[in-house]
Amino acid sequence: MPSLQIQLMHGKTAGRNLAFEQERVTFGRAEDNDLVLADEHVSRHHGEIRYEGDRWVLYNLSRSGTKVRRARVGDKPRPLADGEVVSIGRQSAFRLRIAPAEGGRAAIAEDVPAEERRLSGRAKLWIGIGIYLVVSVGVIVVLATVVGRDSSGPVQLDPVFTVSQIQRDVTRKPRGREHPDPVRADAWRQRATEFFMQRQIAKANRFNAYRAYQQSLSWSDRDAFEDKADLLRFNDLETELIDLVIRYYEDGYAKLRAGQYREAAEAFRELIRYYPDHESPLFRNVERHRSTALSHLGRRR
């Protein structure tokens, strides 16, 4: 088994190197992890690095998400190579140093093509955006064809929101206040706490808590909370809300494109339950997609 070394890249311990000999290394904010990361963006038990088969792989266990080379790690384990950086939130958390097994070669030589290594992070980002836009245009064309078959005339389709557009819609801030009001700021903060504690009772409470926290910041004229508990809750709510909206939006549109109108309408309906922002352009876009699905259901009957 090749040895695993981790170089910390954030906080007071940045630059520190740790070596692990076991086949399973847990990391997170809680003290019972093998690798403890003291950061508010890190979940208590955030993820694991395991040696499986003949390579090290990373498992993400947190809704906050984990990224390797700027790509989000999904439900499947992500193979790791020497020199790769693991990021949590907007920070680079640690770098992996994987020594090759005796008589073997470093993992990076087998798992990462040389052409891919030469691409900069910014180049990969623009390539990803380009691919997404091309796929989105293809989706619109296919959906227009499918919808047109059931209609007596041309069908005007709403544009598809990109991931970045969804993120901007969810995180948009309320208008600024001319004069800070600590009393109102604290009232909104208390209201946000109440919604946060009841987020498992009603799906809309995640959204209500997040918007209340935004109002509190607006009235306090600050960009971030000083209290660590409030800061952690606010960041967790933002991450969860964005992930939920993206998941149901992409699922709903995929079902709509495939002609699965009942499933599409339900996915969009579920999205609205989590994100009942009636003043949002995204909300109106979702409502129109849902209406399209329901209209096709009516024709089938």
CSV table of C-alpha atoms in Angstrom, one decimal:
chain,number,residue,atom,x,y,z
A,1,MET,CA,0.0,0.0,0.0
A,2,PRO,CA,1.5,3.4,-1.0
A,3,SER,CA,1.9,5.8,1.9
A,4,LEU,CA,-0.4,8.8,2.2
A,5,GLN,CA,0.8,12.2,3.3
A,6,ILE,CA,-1.4,15.2,3.6
A,7,GLN,CA,-0.2,18.8,3.5
A,8,LEU,CA,-2.6,21.3,5.2
A,9,MET,CA,-3.3,24.4,3.2
A,10,HIS,CA,-5.6,26.6,5.3
A,11,GLY,CA,-5.7,28.2,8.7
A,12,LYS,CA,-3.0,28.4,11.4
A,13,THR,CA,-1.8,24.9,10.5
A,14,ALA,CA,-1.2,25.7,6.8
A,15,GLY,CA,2.0,24.0,5.6
A,16,ARG,CA,1.9,21.2,8.2
A,17,ASN,CA,2.5,17.7,6.8
A,18,LEU,CA,0.8,14.6,8.2
A,19,ALA,CA,1.5,11.0,7.4
A,20,PHE,CA,-1.0,8.1,7.6
A,21,GLU,CA,-0.4,4.4,7.4
A,22,GLN,CA,-4.0,3.1,7.8
A,23,GLU,CA,-6.3,2.2,4.9
A,24,ARG,CA,-9.0,4.6,6.0
A,25,VAL,CA,-8.6,8.2,7.0
A,26,THR,CA,-11.6,10.3,8.2
A,27,PHE,CA,-11.6,14.1,8.0
A,28,GLY,CA,-14.0,16.7,9.5
A,29,ARG,CA,-14.6,19.2,12.2
A,30,ALA,CA,-15.2,16.7,15.0
A,31,GLU,CA,-12.3,15.7,17.3
A,32,ASP,CA,-12.8,12.0,16.6
A,33,ASN,CA,-11.6,12.3,13.0
A,34,ASP,CA,-8.2,11.2,11.9
A,35,LEU,CA,-7.7,14.6,10.3
A,36,VAL,CA,-9.4,17.4,12.2
A,37,LEU,CA,-10.1,20.6,10.1
A,38,ALA,CA,-11.1,23.5,12.3
A,39,ASP,CA,-13.2,25.5,9.8
A,40,GLU,CA,-16.8,26.6,9.9
A,41,HIS,CA,-17.4,25.3,6.3
A,42,VAL,CA,-16.4,21.8,7.3
A,43,SER,CA,-19.0,19.3,8.5
A,44,ARG,CA,-18.4,17.3,11.7
A,45,HIS,CA,-17.8,14.1,9.7
A,46,HIS,CA,-17.1,15.5,6.3
A,47,GLY,CA,-15.5,12.7,4.3
A,48,GLU,CA,-13.2,9.7,4.1
A,49,ILE,CA,-10.1,8.8,2.2
A,50,ARG,CA,-9.8,5.0,1.7
A,51,TYR,CA,-7.3,2.7,0.0
A,52,GLU,CA,-9.4,0.4,-2.2
A,53,GLY,CA,-8.1,-2.0,-4.8
A,54,ASP,CA,-4.8,-0.4,-5.8
A,55,ARG,CA,-5.6,3.3,-5.3
A,56,TRP,CA,-6.7,5.9,-2.8
A,57,VAL,CA,-10.3,7.2,-3.3
A,58,LEU,CA,-12.3,10.0,-1.6
A,59,TYR,CA,-15.8,9.6,-0.2
A,60,ASN,CA,-17.9,12.8,0.4
A,61,LEU,CA,-20.2,12.5,3.4
A,62,SER,CA,-21.3,16.1,3.7
A,63,ARG,CA,-24.1,18.1,2.1
A,64,SER,CA,-21.7,21.1,2.2
A,65,GLY,CA,-19.7,19.3,-0.6
A,66,THR,CA,-16.1,18.4,-1.3
A,67,LYS,CA,-14.2,19.3,-4.5
A,68,VAL,CA,-11.1,17.8,-6.1
A,69,ARG,CA,-9.4,19.9,-8.7
A,70,ARG,CA,-12.5,22.3,-8.5
A,71,ALA,CA,-14.9,19.4,-9.5
A,72,ARG,CA,-17.6,18.5,-7.0
A,73,VAL,CA,-17.4,14.9,-5.6
A,74,GLY,CA,-20.7,13.2,-6.0
A,75,ASP,CA,-22.2,10.0,-4.5
A,76,LYS,CA,-19.5,7.8,-6.1
A,77,PRO,CA,-16.0,7.6,-4.7
A,78,ARG,CA,-13.5,9.8,-6.5
A,79,PRO,CA,-10.0,8.3,-7.3
A,80,LEU,CA,-7.1,10.4,-6.1
A,81,ALA,CA,-3.7,11.1,-7.6
A,82,ASP,CA,-0.5,12.5,-6.2
A,83,GLY,CA,-0.5,16.3,-5.9
A,84,GLU,CA,-4.3,16.8,-6.1
A,85,VAL,CA,-5.9,19.5,-3.9
A,86,VAL,CA,-9.1,18.8,-1.9
A,87,SER,CA,-11.3,21.9,-1.4
A,88,ILE,CA,-14.1,22.5,1.0
A,89,GLY,CA,-16.3,25.6,0.6
A,90,ARG,CA,-14.2,28.2,-1.1
A,91,GLN,CA,-10.9,27.2,0.6
A,92,SER,CA,-8.3,24.7,-0.5
A,93,ALA,CA,-8.2,22.4,2.6
A,94,PHE,CA,-5.3,20.0,1.9
A,95,ARG,CA,-3.0,18.6,-0.7
A,96,LEU,CA,-2.4,14.8,-1.2
A,97,ARG,CA,1.1,13.3,-1.4
A,98,ILE,CA,0.9,9.7,-2.5
A,99,ALA,CA,4.2,7.8,-2.6
A,100,PRO,CA,4.2,5.0,-5.3
A,101,ALA,CA,4.2,1.4,-4.0
A,102,GLU,CA,7.4,-0.5,-4.2
A,103,GLY,CA,8.3,-1.1,-7.9
A,104,GLY,CA,5.3,1.0,-9.0
A,105,ARG,CA,4.7,4.5,-10.4
A,106,ALA,CA,3.0,7.5,-9.0
A,107,ALA,CA,-0.8,7.4,-9.4
A,108,ILE,CA,-0.8,10.6,-11.3
A,109,ALA,CA,1.0,9.0,-14.2
A,110,GLU,CA,-1.8,6.4,-14.7
A,111,ASP,CA,-4.9,8.4,-13.7
A,112,VAL,CA,-4.4,11.8,-15.1
A,113,PRO,CA,-3.4,12.3,-18.8
A,114,ALA,CA,-0.6,14.7,-19.4
A,115,GLU,CA,-2.9,16.9,-21.6
A,116,GLU,CA,-5.3,17.3,-18.6
A,117,ARG,CA,-2.5,18.2,-16.3
A,118,ARG,CA,-1.4,21.0,-18.6
A,119,LEU,CA,-4.8,22.7,-18.5
A,120,SER,CA,-5.0,25.5,-16.0
A,121,GLY,CA,-7.9,25.7,-13.5
A,122,ARG,CA,-9.4,28.7,-15.4
A,123,ALA,CA,-9.1,26.9,-18.7
A,124,LYS,CA,-11.0,23.8,-17.3
A,125,LEU,CA,-13.7,26.2,-15.9
A,126,TRP,CA,-14.3,27.8,-19.3
A,127,ILE,CA,-14.3,24.4,-21.1
A,128,GLY,CA,-16.9,23.2,-18.6
A,129,ILE,CA,-19.0,26.3,-19.1
A,130,GLY,CA,-18.8,25.8,-22.9
A,131,ILE,CA,-19.8,22.2,-22.7
A,132,TYR,CA,-22.7,23.1,-20.4
A,133,LEU,CA,-24.0,25.8,-22.8
A,134,VAL,CA,-23.7,23.4,-25.8
A,135,VAL,CA,-25.7,20.7,-23.9
A,136,SER,CA,-28.3,23.3,-22.8
A,137,VAL,CA,-28.9,24.4,-26.4
A,138,GLY,CA,-29.2,20.8,-27.4
A,139,VAL,CA,-31.8,20.2,-24.7
A,140,ILE,CA,-33.8,23.2,-25.8
A,141,VAL,CA,-33.8,22.0,-29.4
A,142,VAL,CA,-34.9,18.4,-28.4
A,143,LEU,CA,-37.6,19.7,-26.0
A,144,ALA,CA,-38.9,22.0,-28.7
A,145,THR,CA,-39.3,19.0,-31.0
A,146,VAL,CA,-41.0,16.9,-28.4
A,147,VAL,CA,-43.4,19.5,-27.3
A,148,GLY,CA,-44.2,20.5,-30.8
A,149,ARG,CA,-45.5,17.1,-31.6
A,150,ASP,CA,-48.4,17.5,-29.2
A,151,SER,CA,-49.3,21.0,-30.2
A,152,SER,CA,-51.3,22.4,-33.0
A,153,GLY,CA,-48.9,25.4,-33.3
A,154,PRO,CA,-45.4,26.4,-32.4
A,155,VAL,CA,-44.5,26.3,-28.7
A,156,GLN,CA,-42.6,29.1,-27.0
A,157,LEU,CA,-40.2,27.6,-24.5
A,158,ASP,CA,-38.7,29.3,-21.5
A,159,PRO,CA,-34.9,29.4,-21.4
A,160,VAL,CA,-33.0,27.0,-19.2
A,161,PHE,CA,-31.3,28.5,-16.1
A,162,THR,CA,-27.6,27.6,-15.8
A,163,VAL,CA,-26.0,26.5,-12.6
A,164,SER,CA,-24.4,29.9,-12.1
A,165,GLN,CA,-27.7,31.6,-12.8
A,166,ILE,CA,-29.4,29.5,-10.1
A,167,GLN,CA,-26.7,30.3,-7.7
A,168,ARG,CA,-27.0,34.0,-8.3
A,169,ASP,CA,-30.8,33.8,-7.9
A,170,VAL,CA,-30.6,32.0,-4.6
A,171,THR,CA,-27.9,34.1,-3.1
A,172,ARG,CA,-29.1,37.6,-4.3
A,173,LYS,CA,-29.1,40.0,-1.4
A,174,PRO,CA,-32.0,42.3,-0.3
A,175,ARG,CA,-31.6,46.0,-1.0
A,176,GLY,CA,-29.2,47.8,1.2
A,177,ARG,CA,-30.4,49.9,4.2
A,178,GLU,CA,-29.6,53.6,4.4
A,179,HIS,CA,-29.1,53.3,8.2
A,180,PRO,CA,-28.2,50.2,10.2
A,181,ASP,CA,-30.7,49.1,12.8
A,182,PRO,CA,-29.3,46.7,15.4
A,183,VAL,CA,-32.8,46.0,16.8
A,184,ARG,CA,-34.2,44.9,13.5
A,185,ALA,CA,-31.1,43.0,12.7
A,186,ASP,CA,-31.3,41.0,15.9
A,187,ALA,CA,-35.1,40.4,15.4
A,188,TRP,CA,-34.4,39.0,12.0
A,189,ARG,CA,-31.6,36.9,13.4
A,190,GLN,CA,-33.9,35.4,16.0
A,191,ARG,CA,-36.5,34.7,13.4
A,192,ALA,CA,-33.9,32.9,11.3
A,193,THR,CA,-32.9,30.8,14.2
A,194,GLU,CA,-36.5,29.7,14.8
A,195,PHE,CA,-36.9,28.7,11.1
A,196,PHE,CA,-33.6,26.9,11.2
A,197,MET,CA,-34.7,24.8,14.2
A,198,GLN,CA,-37.9,23.9,12.4
A,199,ARG,CA,-36.3,23.2,9.0
A,200,GLN,CA,-37.2,19.5,9.2
A,201,ILE,CA,-40.9,20.3,9.8
A,202,ALA,CA,-41.6,22.3,6.7
A,203,LYS,CA,-39.5,22.2,3.5
A,204,ALA,CA,-39.9,26.0,3.0
A,205,ASN,CA,-38.2,26.7,6.4
A,206,ARG,CA,-34.7,26.3,4.9
A,207,PHE,CA,-35.6,29.1,2.5
A,208,ASN,CA,-37.3,31.2,5.2
A,209,ALA,CA,-34.3,30.8,7.6
A,210,TYR,CA,-31.8,31.8,4.8
A,211,ARG,CA,-33.7,34.9,3.8
A,212,ALA,CA,-34.2,35.9,7.4
A,213,TYR,CA,-30.4,35.7,7.9
A,214,GLN,CA,-29.9,37.8,4.8
A,215,GLN,CA,-32.3,40.4,6.2
A,216,SER,CA,-30.4,40.4,9.5
A,217,LEU,CA,-27.1,41.1,7.7
A,218,SER,CA,-28.7,43.8,5.6
A,219,TRP,CA,-30.0,45.7,8.7
A,220,SER,CA,-26.6,45.2,10.5
A,221,ASP,CA,-24.7,46.5,7.5
A,222,ARG,CA,-22.3,43.6,7.7
A,223,ASP,CA,-21.1,41.0,5.1
A,224,ALA,CA,-20.8,38.1,7.6
A,225,PHE,CA,-22.0,37.1,11.1
A,226,GLU,CA,-19.6,37.6,14.0
A,227,ASP,CA,-21.2,34.7,15.9
A,228,LYS,CA,-19.7,31.4,14.7
A,229,ALA,CA,-23.0,29.5,15.2
A,230,ASP,CA,-24.9,32.0,13.0
A,231,LEU,CA,-22.1,32.0,10.4
A,232,LEU,CA,-22.1,28.2,10.2
A,233,ARG,CA,-25.9,27.9,10.0
A,234,PHE,CA,-26.0,30.6,7.3
A,235,ASN,CA,-23.3,28.9,5.2
A,236,ASP,CA,-24.9,25.5,5.6
A,237,LEU,CA,-28.3,26.8,4.6
A,238,GLU,CA,-26.9,28.5,1.5
A,239,THR,CA,-25.1,25.3,0.4
A,240,GLU,CA,-28.1,23.1,1.1
A,241,LEU,CA,-30.6,25.4,-0.7
A,242,ILE,CA,-28.4,25.8,-3.8
A,243,ASP,CA,-27.9,22.0,-4.0
A,244,LEU,CA,-31.6,21.2,-3.6
A,245,VAL,CA,-32.7,23.8,-6.2
A,246,ILE,CA,-30.1,22.6,-8.8
A,247,ARG,CA,-31.0,19.0,-8.2
A,248,TYR,CA,-34.8,19.4,-8.6
A,249,TYR,CA,-34.4,21.9,-11.5
A,250,GLU,CA,-32.1,19.6,-13.5
A,251,ASP,CA,-34.3,16.5,-12.7
A,252,GLY,CA,-37.5,18.3,-13.7
A,253,TYR,CA,-36.1,19.6,-17.0
A,254,ALA,CA,-34.6,16.2,-17.8
A,255,LYS,CA,-38.0,14.6,-17.2
A,256,LEU,CA,-39.7,17.3,-19.3
A,257,ARG,CA,-37.3,16.7,-22.1
A,258,ALA,CA,-37.9,12.9,-22.0
A,259,GLY,CA,-41.7,13.4,-22.2
A,260,GLN,CA,-42.2,12.2,-18.6
A,261,TYR,CA,-44.6,15.0,-17.8
A,262,ARG,CA,-46.1,13.8,-14.6
A,263,GLU,CA,-42.6,13.2,-13.1
A,264,ALA,CA,-41.5,16.6,-14.4
A,265,ALA,CA,-44.4,18.4,-12.9
A,266,GLU,CA,-43.8,16.7,-9.5
A,267,ALA,CA,-40.1,17.6,-9.6
A,268,PHE,CA,-40.8,21.3,-10.3
A,269,ARG,CA,-43.5,21.2,-7.6
A,270,GLU,CA,-41.0,19.9,-5.1
A,271,LEU,CA,-38.6,22.6,-6.0
A,272,ILE,CA,-41.2,25.2,-5.4
A,273,ARG,CA,-41.9,23.7,-1.9
A,274,TYR,CA,-38.2,24.2,-1.1
A,275,TYR,CA,-37.8,27.6,-2.8
A,276,PRO,CA,-41.1,29.6,-2.6
A,277,ASP,CA,-39.6,32.9,-3.7
A,278,HIS,CA,-42.5,34.4,-5.8
A,279,GLU,CA,-40.5,37.5,-6.7
A,280,SER,CA,-37.6,35.4,-8.1
A,281,PRO,CA,-37.1,35.1,-11.9
A,282,LEU,CA,-36.1,31.5,-11.3
A,283,PHE,CA,-39.4,30.8,-9.5
A,284,ARG,CA,-41.4,32.2,-12.5
A,285,ASN,CA,-39.3,30.1,-14.9
A,286,VAL,CA,-40.0,27.0,-12.8
A,287,GLU,CA,-43.7,27.7,-12.8
A,288,ARG,CA,-43.8,28.0,-16.5
A,289,HIS,CA,-41.9,24.7,-17.0
A,290,ARG,CA,-44.4,23.1,-14.6
A,291,SER,CA,-47.3,24.6,-16.5
A,292,THR,CA,-45.9,23.1,-19.8
A,293,ALA,CA,-45.7,19.7,-18.2
A,294,LEU,CA,-49.2,19.9,-16.8
A,295,SER,CA,-50.6,21.1,-20.2
A,296,HIS,CA,-49.2,18.0,-21.9
A,297,LEU,CA,-50.7,15.8,-19.2
A,298,GLY,CA,-54.1,17.3,-19.9
A,299,ARG,CA,-53.7,16.6,-23.6
A,300,ARG,CA,-52.9,13.0,-23.0
A,301,ARG,CA,-56.2,12.6,-21.1
